[in-house]
Coordinates of C-alpha atoms in Angstrom, one line a residue:
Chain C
X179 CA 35.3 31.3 -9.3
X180 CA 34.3 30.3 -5.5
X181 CA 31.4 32.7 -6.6
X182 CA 30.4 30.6 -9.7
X183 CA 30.5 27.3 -8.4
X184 CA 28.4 28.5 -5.1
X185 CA 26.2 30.4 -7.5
X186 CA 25.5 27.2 -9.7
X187 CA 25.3 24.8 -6.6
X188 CA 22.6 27.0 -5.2
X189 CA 20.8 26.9 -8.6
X190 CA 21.1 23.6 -8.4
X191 CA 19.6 23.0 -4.8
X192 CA 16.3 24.7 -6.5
X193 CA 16.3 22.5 -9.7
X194 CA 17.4 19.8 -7.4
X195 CA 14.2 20.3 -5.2
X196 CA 11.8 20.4 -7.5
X197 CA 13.3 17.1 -9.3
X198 CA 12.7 15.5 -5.7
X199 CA 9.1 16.9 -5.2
X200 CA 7.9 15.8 -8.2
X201 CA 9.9 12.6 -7.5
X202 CA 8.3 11.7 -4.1
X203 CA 4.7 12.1 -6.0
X204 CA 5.4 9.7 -8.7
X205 CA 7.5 6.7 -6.4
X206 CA 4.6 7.4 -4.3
X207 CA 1.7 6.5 -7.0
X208 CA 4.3 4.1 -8.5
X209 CA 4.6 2.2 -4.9
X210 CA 1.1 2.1 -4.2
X211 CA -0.9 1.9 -7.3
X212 CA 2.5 0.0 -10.1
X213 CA 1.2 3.0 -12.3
X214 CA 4.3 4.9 -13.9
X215 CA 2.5 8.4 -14.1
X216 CA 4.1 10.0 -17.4
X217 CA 0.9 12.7 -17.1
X218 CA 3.0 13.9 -13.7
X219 CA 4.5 16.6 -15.5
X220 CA 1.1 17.9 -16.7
X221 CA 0.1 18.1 -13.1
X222 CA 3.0 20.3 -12.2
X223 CA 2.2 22.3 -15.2
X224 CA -1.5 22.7 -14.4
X225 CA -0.9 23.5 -10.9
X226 CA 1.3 26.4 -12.1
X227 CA -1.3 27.4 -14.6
X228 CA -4.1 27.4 -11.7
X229 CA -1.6 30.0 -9.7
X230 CA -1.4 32.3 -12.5
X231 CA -4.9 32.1 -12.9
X232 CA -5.9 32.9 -9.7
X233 CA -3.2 35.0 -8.1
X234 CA -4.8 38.1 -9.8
X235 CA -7.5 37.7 -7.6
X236 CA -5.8 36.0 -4.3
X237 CA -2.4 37.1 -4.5
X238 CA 0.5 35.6 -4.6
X239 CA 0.1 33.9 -1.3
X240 CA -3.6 32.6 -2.3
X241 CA -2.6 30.8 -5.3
X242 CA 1.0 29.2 -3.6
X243 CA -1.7 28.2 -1.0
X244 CA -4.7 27.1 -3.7
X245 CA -3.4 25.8 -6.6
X246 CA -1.9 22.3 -5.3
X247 CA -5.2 21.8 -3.4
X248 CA -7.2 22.3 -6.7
X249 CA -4.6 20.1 -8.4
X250 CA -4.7 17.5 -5.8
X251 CA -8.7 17.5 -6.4
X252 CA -7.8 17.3 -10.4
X253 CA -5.6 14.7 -9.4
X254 CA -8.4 12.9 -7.5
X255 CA -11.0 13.2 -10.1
X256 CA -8.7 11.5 -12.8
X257 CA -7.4 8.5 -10.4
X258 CA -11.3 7.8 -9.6
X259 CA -12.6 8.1 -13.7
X260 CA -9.7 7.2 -15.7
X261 CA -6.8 5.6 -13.6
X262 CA -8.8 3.1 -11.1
X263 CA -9.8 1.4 -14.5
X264 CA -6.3 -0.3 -15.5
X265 CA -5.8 -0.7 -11.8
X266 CA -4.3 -5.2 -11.9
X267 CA -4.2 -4.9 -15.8
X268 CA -1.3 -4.9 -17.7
X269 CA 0.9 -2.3 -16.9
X270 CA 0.9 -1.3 -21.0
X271 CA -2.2 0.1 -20.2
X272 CA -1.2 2.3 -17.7
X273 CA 1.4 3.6 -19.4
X274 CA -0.8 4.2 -22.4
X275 CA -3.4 5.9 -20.5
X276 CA -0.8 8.5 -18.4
X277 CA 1.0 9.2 -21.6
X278 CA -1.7 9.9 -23.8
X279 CA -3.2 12.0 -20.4
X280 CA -0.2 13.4 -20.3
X281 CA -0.4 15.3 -24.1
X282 CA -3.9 16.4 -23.4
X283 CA -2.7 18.2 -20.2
X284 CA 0.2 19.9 -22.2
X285 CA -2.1 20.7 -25.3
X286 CA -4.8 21.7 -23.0
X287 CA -2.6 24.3 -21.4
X288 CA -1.3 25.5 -24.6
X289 CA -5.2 25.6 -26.0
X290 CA -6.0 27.7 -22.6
X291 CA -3.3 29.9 -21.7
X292 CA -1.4 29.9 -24.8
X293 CA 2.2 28.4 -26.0
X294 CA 3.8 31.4 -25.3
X295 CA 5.6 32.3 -21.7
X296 CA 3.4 33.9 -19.7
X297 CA 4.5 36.0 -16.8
X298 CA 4.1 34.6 -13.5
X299 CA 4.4 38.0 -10.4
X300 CA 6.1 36.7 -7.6
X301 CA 6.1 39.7 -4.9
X302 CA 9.4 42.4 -5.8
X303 CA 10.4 42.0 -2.5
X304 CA 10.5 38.1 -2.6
X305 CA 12.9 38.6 -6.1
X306 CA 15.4 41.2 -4.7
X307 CA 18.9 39.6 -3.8
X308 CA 19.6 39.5 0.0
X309 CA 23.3 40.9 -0.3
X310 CA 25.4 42.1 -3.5
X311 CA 28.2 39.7 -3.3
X312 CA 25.5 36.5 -3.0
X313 CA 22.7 38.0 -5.7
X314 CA 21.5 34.7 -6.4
X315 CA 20.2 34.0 -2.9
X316 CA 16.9 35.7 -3.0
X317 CA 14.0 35.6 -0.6
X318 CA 12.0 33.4 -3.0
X319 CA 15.0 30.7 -3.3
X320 CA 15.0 30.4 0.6
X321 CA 10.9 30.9 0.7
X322 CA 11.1 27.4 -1.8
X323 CA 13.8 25.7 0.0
X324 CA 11.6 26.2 3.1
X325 CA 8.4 25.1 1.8
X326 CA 9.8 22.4 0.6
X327 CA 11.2 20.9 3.3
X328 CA 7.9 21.6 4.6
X329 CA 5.9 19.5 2.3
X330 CA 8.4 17.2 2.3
X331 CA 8.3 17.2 6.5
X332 CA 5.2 17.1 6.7
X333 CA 5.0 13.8 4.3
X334 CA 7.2 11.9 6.6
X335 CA 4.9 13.0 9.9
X336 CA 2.2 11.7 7.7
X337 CA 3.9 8.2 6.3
X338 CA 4.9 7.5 10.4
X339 CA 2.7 9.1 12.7
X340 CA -0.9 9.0 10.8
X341 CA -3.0 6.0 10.2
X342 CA -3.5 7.4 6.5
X343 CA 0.2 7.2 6.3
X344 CA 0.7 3.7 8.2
X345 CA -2.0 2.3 5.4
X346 CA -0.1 3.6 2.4
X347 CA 3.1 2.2 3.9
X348 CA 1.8 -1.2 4.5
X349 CA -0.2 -1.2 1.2
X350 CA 3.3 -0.7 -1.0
X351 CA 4.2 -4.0 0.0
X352 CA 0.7 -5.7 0.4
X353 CA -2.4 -4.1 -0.9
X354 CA -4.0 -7.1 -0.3
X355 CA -3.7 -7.8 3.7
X356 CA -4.8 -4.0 4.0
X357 CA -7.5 -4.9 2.2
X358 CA -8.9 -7.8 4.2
X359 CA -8.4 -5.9 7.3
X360 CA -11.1 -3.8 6.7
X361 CA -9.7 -1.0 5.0
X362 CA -11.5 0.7 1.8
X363 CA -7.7 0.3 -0.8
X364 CA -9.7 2.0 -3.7
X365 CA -10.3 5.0 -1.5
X366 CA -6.7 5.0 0.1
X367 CA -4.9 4.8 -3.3
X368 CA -7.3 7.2 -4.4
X369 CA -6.0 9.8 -1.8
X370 CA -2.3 8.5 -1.9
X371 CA -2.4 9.5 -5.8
X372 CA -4.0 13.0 -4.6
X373 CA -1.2 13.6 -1.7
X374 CA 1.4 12.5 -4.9
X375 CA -0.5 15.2 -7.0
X376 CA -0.5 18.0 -4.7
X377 CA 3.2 17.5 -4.3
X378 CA 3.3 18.0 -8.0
X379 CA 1.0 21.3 -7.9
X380 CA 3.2 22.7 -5.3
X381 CA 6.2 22.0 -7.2
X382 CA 4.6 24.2 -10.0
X383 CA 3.8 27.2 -8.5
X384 CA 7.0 27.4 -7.1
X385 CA 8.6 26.3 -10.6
X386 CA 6.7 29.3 -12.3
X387 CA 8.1 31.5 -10.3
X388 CA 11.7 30.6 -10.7
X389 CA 11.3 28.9 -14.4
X390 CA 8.8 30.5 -16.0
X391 CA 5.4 29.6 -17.1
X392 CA 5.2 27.8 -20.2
X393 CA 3.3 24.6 -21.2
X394 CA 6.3 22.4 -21.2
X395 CA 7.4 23.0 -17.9
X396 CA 6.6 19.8 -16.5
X397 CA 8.0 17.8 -19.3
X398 CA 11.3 18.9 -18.7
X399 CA 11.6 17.9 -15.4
X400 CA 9.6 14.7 -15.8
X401 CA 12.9 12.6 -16.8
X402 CA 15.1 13.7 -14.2
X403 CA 12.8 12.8 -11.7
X404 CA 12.9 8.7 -13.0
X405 CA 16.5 9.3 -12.6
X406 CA 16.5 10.7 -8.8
X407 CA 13.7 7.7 -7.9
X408 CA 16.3 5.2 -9.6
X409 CA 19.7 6.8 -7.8
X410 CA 18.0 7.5 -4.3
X411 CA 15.8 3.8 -4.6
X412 CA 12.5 3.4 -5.5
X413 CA 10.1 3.3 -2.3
X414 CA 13.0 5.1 0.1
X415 CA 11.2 8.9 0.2
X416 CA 14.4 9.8 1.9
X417 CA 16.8 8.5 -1.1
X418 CA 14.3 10.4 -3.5
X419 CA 15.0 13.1 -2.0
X420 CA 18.5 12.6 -1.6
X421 CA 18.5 11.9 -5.6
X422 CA 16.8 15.1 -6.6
X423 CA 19.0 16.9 -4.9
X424 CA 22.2 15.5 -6.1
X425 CA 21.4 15.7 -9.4
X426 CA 20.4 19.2 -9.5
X427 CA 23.8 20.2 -7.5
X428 CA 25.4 18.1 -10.1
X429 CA 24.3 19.2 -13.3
X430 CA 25.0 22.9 -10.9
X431 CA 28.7 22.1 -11.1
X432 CA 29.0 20.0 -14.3
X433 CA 27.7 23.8 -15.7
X434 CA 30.6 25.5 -14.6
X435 CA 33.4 22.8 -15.9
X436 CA 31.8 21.3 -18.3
X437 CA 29.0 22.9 -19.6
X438 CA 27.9 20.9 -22.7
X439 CA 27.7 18.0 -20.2
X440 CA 25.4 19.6 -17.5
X441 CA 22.5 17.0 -19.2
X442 CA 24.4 14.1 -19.0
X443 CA 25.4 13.8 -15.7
X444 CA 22.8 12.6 -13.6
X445 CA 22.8 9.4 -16.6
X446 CA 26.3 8.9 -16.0
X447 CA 25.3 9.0 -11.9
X448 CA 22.4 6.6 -12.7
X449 CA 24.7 4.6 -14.4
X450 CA 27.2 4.2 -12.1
X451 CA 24.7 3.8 -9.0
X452 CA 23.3 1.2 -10.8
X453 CA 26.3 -0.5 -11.3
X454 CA 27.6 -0.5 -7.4
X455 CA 23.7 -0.2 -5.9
X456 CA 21.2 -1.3 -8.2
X457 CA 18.4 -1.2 -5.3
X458 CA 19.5 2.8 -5.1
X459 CA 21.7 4.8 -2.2
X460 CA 18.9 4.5 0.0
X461 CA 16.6 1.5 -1.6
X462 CA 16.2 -1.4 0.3
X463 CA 13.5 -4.1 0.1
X464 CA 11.0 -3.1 2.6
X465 CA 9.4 0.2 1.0
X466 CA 9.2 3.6 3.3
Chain I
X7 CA -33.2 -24.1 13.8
X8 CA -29.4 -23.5 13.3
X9 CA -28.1 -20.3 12.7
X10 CA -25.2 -20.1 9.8
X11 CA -22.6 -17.4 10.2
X12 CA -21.2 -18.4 6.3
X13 CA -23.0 -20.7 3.9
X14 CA -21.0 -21.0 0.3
X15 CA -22.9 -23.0 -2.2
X16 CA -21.2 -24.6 -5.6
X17 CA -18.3 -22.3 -5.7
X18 CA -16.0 -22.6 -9.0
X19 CA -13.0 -20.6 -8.6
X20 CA -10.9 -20.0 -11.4
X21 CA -7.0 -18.4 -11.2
X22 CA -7.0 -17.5 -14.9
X23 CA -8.0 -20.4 -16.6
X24 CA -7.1 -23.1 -14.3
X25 CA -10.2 -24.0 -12.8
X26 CA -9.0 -24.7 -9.1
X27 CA -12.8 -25.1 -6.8
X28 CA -15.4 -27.1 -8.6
X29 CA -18.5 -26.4 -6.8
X30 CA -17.4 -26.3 -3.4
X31 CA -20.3 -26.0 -0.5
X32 CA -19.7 -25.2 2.9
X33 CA -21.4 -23.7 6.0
X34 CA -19.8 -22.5 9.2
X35 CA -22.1 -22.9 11.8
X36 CA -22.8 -19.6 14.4
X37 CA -20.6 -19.8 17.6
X38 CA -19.1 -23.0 16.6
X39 CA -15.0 -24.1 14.7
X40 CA -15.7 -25.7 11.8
X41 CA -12.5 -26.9 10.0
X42 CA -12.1 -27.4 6.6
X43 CA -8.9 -30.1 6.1
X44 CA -7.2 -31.2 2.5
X45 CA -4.0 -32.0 1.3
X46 CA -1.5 -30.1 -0.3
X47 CA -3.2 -28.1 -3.4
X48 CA -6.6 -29.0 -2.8
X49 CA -8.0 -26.1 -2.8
X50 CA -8.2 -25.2 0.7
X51 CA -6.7 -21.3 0.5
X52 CA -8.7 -20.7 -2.8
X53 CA -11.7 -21.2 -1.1
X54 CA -10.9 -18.8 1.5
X55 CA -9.5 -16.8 -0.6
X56 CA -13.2 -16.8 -2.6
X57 CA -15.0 -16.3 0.7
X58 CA -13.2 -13.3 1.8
X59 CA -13.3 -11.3 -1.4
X60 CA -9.7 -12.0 -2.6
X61 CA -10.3 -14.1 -5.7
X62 CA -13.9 -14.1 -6.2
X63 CA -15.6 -17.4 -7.3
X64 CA -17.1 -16.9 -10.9
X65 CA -20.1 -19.3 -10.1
X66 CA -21.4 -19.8 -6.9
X67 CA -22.5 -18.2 -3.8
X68 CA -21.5 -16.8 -0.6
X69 CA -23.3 -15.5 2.1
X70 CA -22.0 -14.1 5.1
X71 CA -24.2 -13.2 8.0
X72 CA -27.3 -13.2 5.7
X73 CA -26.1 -11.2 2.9
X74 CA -24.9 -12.0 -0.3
X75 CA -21.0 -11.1 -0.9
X76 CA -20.1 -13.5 -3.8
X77 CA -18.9 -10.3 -5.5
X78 CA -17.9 -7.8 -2.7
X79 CA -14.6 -6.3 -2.1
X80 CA -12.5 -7.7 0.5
X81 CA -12.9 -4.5 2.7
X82 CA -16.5 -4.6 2.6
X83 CA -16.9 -8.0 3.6
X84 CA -14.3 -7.5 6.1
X85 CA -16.2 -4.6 7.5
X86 CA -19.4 -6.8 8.2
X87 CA -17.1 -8.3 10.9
X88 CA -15.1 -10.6 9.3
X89 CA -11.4 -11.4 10.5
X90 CA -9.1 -13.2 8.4
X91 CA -5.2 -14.6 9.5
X92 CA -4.2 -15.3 5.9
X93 CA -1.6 -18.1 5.3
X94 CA 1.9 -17.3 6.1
X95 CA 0.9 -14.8 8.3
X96 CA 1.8 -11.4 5.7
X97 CA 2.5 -9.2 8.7
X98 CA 4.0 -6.0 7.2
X99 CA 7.5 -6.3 7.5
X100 CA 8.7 -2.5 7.1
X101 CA 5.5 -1.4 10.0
X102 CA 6.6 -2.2 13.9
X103 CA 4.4 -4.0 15.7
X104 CA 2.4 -1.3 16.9
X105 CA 2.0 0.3 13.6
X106 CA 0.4 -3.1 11.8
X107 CA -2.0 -2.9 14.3
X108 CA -3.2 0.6 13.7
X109 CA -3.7 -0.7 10.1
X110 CA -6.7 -2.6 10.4
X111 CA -10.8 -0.5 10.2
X112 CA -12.0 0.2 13.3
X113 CA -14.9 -1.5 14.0
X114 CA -16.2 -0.8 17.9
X115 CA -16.3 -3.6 20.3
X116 CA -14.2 -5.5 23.0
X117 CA -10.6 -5.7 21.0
X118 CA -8.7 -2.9 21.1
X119 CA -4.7 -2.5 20.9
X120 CA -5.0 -1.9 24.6
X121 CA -7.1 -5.7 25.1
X122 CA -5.1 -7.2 22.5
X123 CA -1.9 -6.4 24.2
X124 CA -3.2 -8.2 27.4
X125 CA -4.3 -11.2 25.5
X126 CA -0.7 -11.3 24.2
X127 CA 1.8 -9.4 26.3
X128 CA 4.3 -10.4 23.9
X129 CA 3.3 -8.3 21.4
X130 CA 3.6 -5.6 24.1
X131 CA 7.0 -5.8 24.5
X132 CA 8.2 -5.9 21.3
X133 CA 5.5 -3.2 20.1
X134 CA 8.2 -1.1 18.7
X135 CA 10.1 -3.9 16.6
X136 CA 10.0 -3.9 13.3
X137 CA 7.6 -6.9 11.8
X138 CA 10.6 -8.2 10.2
X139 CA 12.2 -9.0 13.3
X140 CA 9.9 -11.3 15.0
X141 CA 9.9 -15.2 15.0
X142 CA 7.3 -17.2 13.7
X143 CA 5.5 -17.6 17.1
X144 CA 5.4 -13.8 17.4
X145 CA 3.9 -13.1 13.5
X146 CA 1.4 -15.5 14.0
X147 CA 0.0 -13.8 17.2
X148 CA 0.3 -10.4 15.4
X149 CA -1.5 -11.7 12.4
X150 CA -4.1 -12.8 14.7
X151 CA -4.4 -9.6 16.8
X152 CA -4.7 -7.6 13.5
X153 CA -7.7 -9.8 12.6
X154 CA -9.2 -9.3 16.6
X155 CA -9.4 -5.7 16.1
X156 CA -11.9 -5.7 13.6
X157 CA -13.9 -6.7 16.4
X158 CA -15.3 -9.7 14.1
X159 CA -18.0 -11.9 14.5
X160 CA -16.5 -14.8 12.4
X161 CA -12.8 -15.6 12.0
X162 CA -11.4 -17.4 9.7
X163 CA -7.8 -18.9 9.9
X164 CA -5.5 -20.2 7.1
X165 CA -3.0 -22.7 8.4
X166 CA -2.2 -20.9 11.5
X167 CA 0.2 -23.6 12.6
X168 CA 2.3 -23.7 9.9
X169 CA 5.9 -23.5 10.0
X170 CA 5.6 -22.9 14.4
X171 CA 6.5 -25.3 17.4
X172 CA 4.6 -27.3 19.0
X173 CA 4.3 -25.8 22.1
X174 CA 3.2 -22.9 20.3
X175 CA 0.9 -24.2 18.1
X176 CA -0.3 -25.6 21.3
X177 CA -1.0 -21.7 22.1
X178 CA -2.7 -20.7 19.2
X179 CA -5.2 -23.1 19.6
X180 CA -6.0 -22.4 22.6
X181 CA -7.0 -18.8 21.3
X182 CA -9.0 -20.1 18.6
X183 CA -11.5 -22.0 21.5
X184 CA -11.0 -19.3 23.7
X185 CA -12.9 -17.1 21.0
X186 CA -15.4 -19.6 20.2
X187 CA -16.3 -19.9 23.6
X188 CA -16.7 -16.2 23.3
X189 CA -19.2 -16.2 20.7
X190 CA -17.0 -16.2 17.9
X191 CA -18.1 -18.4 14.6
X192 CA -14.4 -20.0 13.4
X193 CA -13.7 -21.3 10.6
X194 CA -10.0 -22.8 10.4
X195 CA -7.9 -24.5 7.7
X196 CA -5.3 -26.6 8.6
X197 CA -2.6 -29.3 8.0
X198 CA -2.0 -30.1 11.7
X199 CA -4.9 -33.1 11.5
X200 CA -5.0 -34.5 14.7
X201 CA -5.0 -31.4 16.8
X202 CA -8.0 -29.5 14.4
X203 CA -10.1 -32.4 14.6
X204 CA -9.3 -32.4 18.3
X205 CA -10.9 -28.3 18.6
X206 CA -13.7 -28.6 15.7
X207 CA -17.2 -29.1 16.4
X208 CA -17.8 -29.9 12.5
X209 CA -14.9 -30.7 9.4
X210 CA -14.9 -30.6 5.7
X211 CA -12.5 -32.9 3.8
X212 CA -11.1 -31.1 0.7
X213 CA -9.9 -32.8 -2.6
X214 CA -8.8 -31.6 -5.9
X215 CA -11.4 -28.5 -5.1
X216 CA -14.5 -30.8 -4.5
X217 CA -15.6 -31.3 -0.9
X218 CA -15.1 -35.4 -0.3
X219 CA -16.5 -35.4 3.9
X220 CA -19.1 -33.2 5.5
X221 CA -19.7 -34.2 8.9
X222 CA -19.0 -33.6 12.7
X223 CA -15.2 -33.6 13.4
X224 CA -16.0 -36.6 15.8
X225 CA -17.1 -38.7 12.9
X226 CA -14.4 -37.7 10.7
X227 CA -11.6 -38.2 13.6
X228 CA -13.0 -41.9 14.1
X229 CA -12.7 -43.0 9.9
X230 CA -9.2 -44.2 9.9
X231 CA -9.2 -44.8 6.3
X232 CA -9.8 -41.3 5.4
X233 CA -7.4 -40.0 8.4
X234 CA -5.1 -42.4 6.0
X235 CA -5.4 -40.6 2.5
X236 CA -5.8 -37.4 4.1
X237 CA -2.5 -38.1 5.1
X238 CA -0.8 -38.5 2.3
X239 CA 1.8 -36.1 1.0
X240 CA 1.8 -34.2 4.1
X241 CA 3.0 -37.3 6.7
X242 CA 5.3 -34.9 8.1
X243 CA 2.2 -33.1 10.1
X244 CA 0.9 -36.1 10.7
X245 CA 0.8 -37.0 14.5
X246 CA -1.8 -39.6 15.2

């Protein structure tokens, strides 16, 4: 039993972490830019698509280390051509344009790579189970768990130590006053939606390999990721993270107990956050 | 032959469909404060808001150190060496001190974080406080070091006294001749009357978005009747 619960809390640590990766990405376009990125989930899916792609010819290693970069350029492209356009409209057009973007990604994968599974090679010696008694903890898990406090490290270095970081910070709260201090805001949301891409890219690849590749794999963890922005607090990148995680240990032990209600549970979390903490655990009115 | 930093000719500024400036003309002359004074709602922070990019006027003209920016982003105008200390100060309440002032470009010249420091040593002890934290005094010189370390050529000031003590205030406009004696074109809106007049080297009287007095801030300090109506609503900043 103390097997079983461990077992499910680890697997949901992994779901957990890729709800807060994809999380940070979209409070961080949502903070800077007031776009709600439905087409976040096609990222994720695209990035994983790139690493399949390429990892015949760059390994393994080459296409963990590729595909967010080519995603983040994707991501880049889009913001500058489609995006920047409904920037200060109503936000209906925002959420028209990421949603319909967000079917063309899903239908363009299918079109490309097929709507079947595809395989997706991590290394054998990555997938084989450290001891017999824990089989569940396997080099990949911890090679995830790592990289993404890596990624997720490295963001908060960036937010507090970098200039970049400083800009985006001060531009969730008043894009304005950045601008009129001299500094170009279409070119730093620009990169702050490519940073919240890559995050999703990342997320992919290592979702691929734990997952499965198939073209709905971003849509799936699209919603849970609005709930851990809304139970950790929009703009804290701490509480986001904080959120993901929770949920995905959550739904990890709402498996063993009560398994028909391993969906629900993070709703009945919002829910009740909502109710004692509206702002979120860690939400508070200055943002990062 | 006199040398304009900013001219703005027959500016009509709109926020959606209220029409707010009708036609508004002003110059700010090079190396010299001009003040541009109004009541309540007349219009004053639109136009600034038009001449540094924020709301752009839909009919009109601005040009700023020769070239025309009716239509330019705020950054770009900004970047010709323009420094702005918008009203209310908007320091960034979640950044310490230090951190707003790595926000702003970096444009080379004299102001640094290092200089700015020294101007206000302040600022240099509380450099790790949160902008939240500081009183009014100490926004107000952060909102004007921020605008310093563009290194601009013309500054332009919206209400920098509001809401501070006097002694303070006092301060702050000190600053503002201390940079025009540097060189520095200003251009500075205000409710505090008397002590702008007092600065300027030239003032413009705004009223329901159409400039009512253009002349030298002598002239305009010696007219008692318009001192009167200029008054007006705002008697409480009124210290003649």
């Amino acid at each position: 039993m103390t097997q079983l619960i461990l077992f499910n809390i680890a697997n949901g640590l992994i779901i957990g972490a890729f709800y807060a990766l994809m999380a940070i990405g979209l409070s961080l376009i949502m903070s800077l830019s007031d776009v709600i990125n439905f087409a976040h989930g096609g990222f994720l899916a695209i990035g994983a698509y790139i690493a399949y792609t390429l990892s015949p010819y760059i390994g393994f290693w080459g296409g963990l280390l590729v595909a967010p970069v080519l995603t983040a350029v994707l991501g880049i492209i889009v913001e500058k051509f489609l995006i920047s356009r409904v920037y200060g409209r109503d936000p209906l057009y925002s959420l028209l344009l990421t949603f319909g973007l967000a079917f063309i990604f899903e239908d363009g994968t299918r079109m490309i790579w097929g709507a079947q599974s595809v395989p997706y090679s991590v290394p054998n010696w990555l997938m084989t189970p450290l001891s017999n008694e824990y089989f569940f903890i396997t080099g990949y898990r911890l090679l995830m768990i790592a990289l993404v406090a890596l990624a997720v490290g490295g963001l908060f270095w960036m937010m507090n130590k970098t200039r970049l970081g400083l800009r985006i910070r001060a531009g969730t709260l008043d894009l304005e006053t950045v601008s009129v201090l001299g500094v170009n805001v279409r070119v730093l949301r620009n990169l702050n939606f490519g940073i919240g891409i890559y995050l999703a890219g990342l997320a992919g690849v290592l979702a691929a390999g734990q997952l499965g590749l198939q073209p709905t794999i971003g849509a799936s963890l699209i919603m849970p990721s609005f709930v851990a922005i809304i139970i950790g607090g929009l703009g804290s990148l701490l509480g986001t993270l904080l959120g993901g995680l929770l949920i995905g240990v959550a739904s990890g032990i709402t498996s063993v107990f009560l398994p028909s209600g391993t969906e629900a549970v993070m709703y009945v979390m919002m829910a009740l956050v909502l109710l004692v903490r509206p702002q979120g655990l860690l939400g508070e009115e200055g943002r990062f | 032959m006199t040398n304009y930093a900013l001219e703005a000719e027959g500016l009509h500024t709109f926020y959606g469909k209220s029409h707010i400036l009708h036609g508004v003309s002003l110059k700010v002359e090079e190396g010299k404060i001009t003040t541009l004074l109004g009541r309540n709602g007349a219009g004053k922070s639109t136009t600034l808001r038009s001449l540094v990019g924020l709301t752009p006027a839909r009919e009109g003209k601005v040009t700023i150190f020769g070239q025309d920016t009716t239509r330019r982003p705020p950054f770009a105008i900004a970047g010709l060496g323009v420094g702005f200390v918008p009203e209310g100060r908007k320091i960034f309440p979640n950044l310490t001190i230090e951190e707003n002032l790595k926000v702003p470009a970096d444009r080379p010249g004299y102001w640094t974080i290092d200089t700015v420091y020294e101007l206000f040593p302040r600022l240099k002890e509380r450099r790790n406080n949160k902008g939240r934290q500081l009183s009014g005094g100490e926004q107000e010189m952060l909102s004007i070091a921020r605008a310093l370390l563009l290194n601009p050529k013309l500054l332009i000031l919206d209400e920098p006294s509001q809401g501070l003590a006097p002694l303070i205030v006092r301060e702050v406009f000190n600053i503002v001749v201390r940079m025009r004696d540097q060189g520095m074109s200003v251009l500075l809106v205000e409710q505090n009357v008397r002590m702008s007049l007092e600065v300027a080297d030239h003032a413009y009287v705004l009223n329901d978005g159409e400039i009512a007095f253009d002349g030298s801030a002598t002239d305009l300090s010696e007219d008692e009747d318009r001192l009167q109506s200029l008054a007006g609503v705002s008697a409480e900043v009124w210290e003649i």
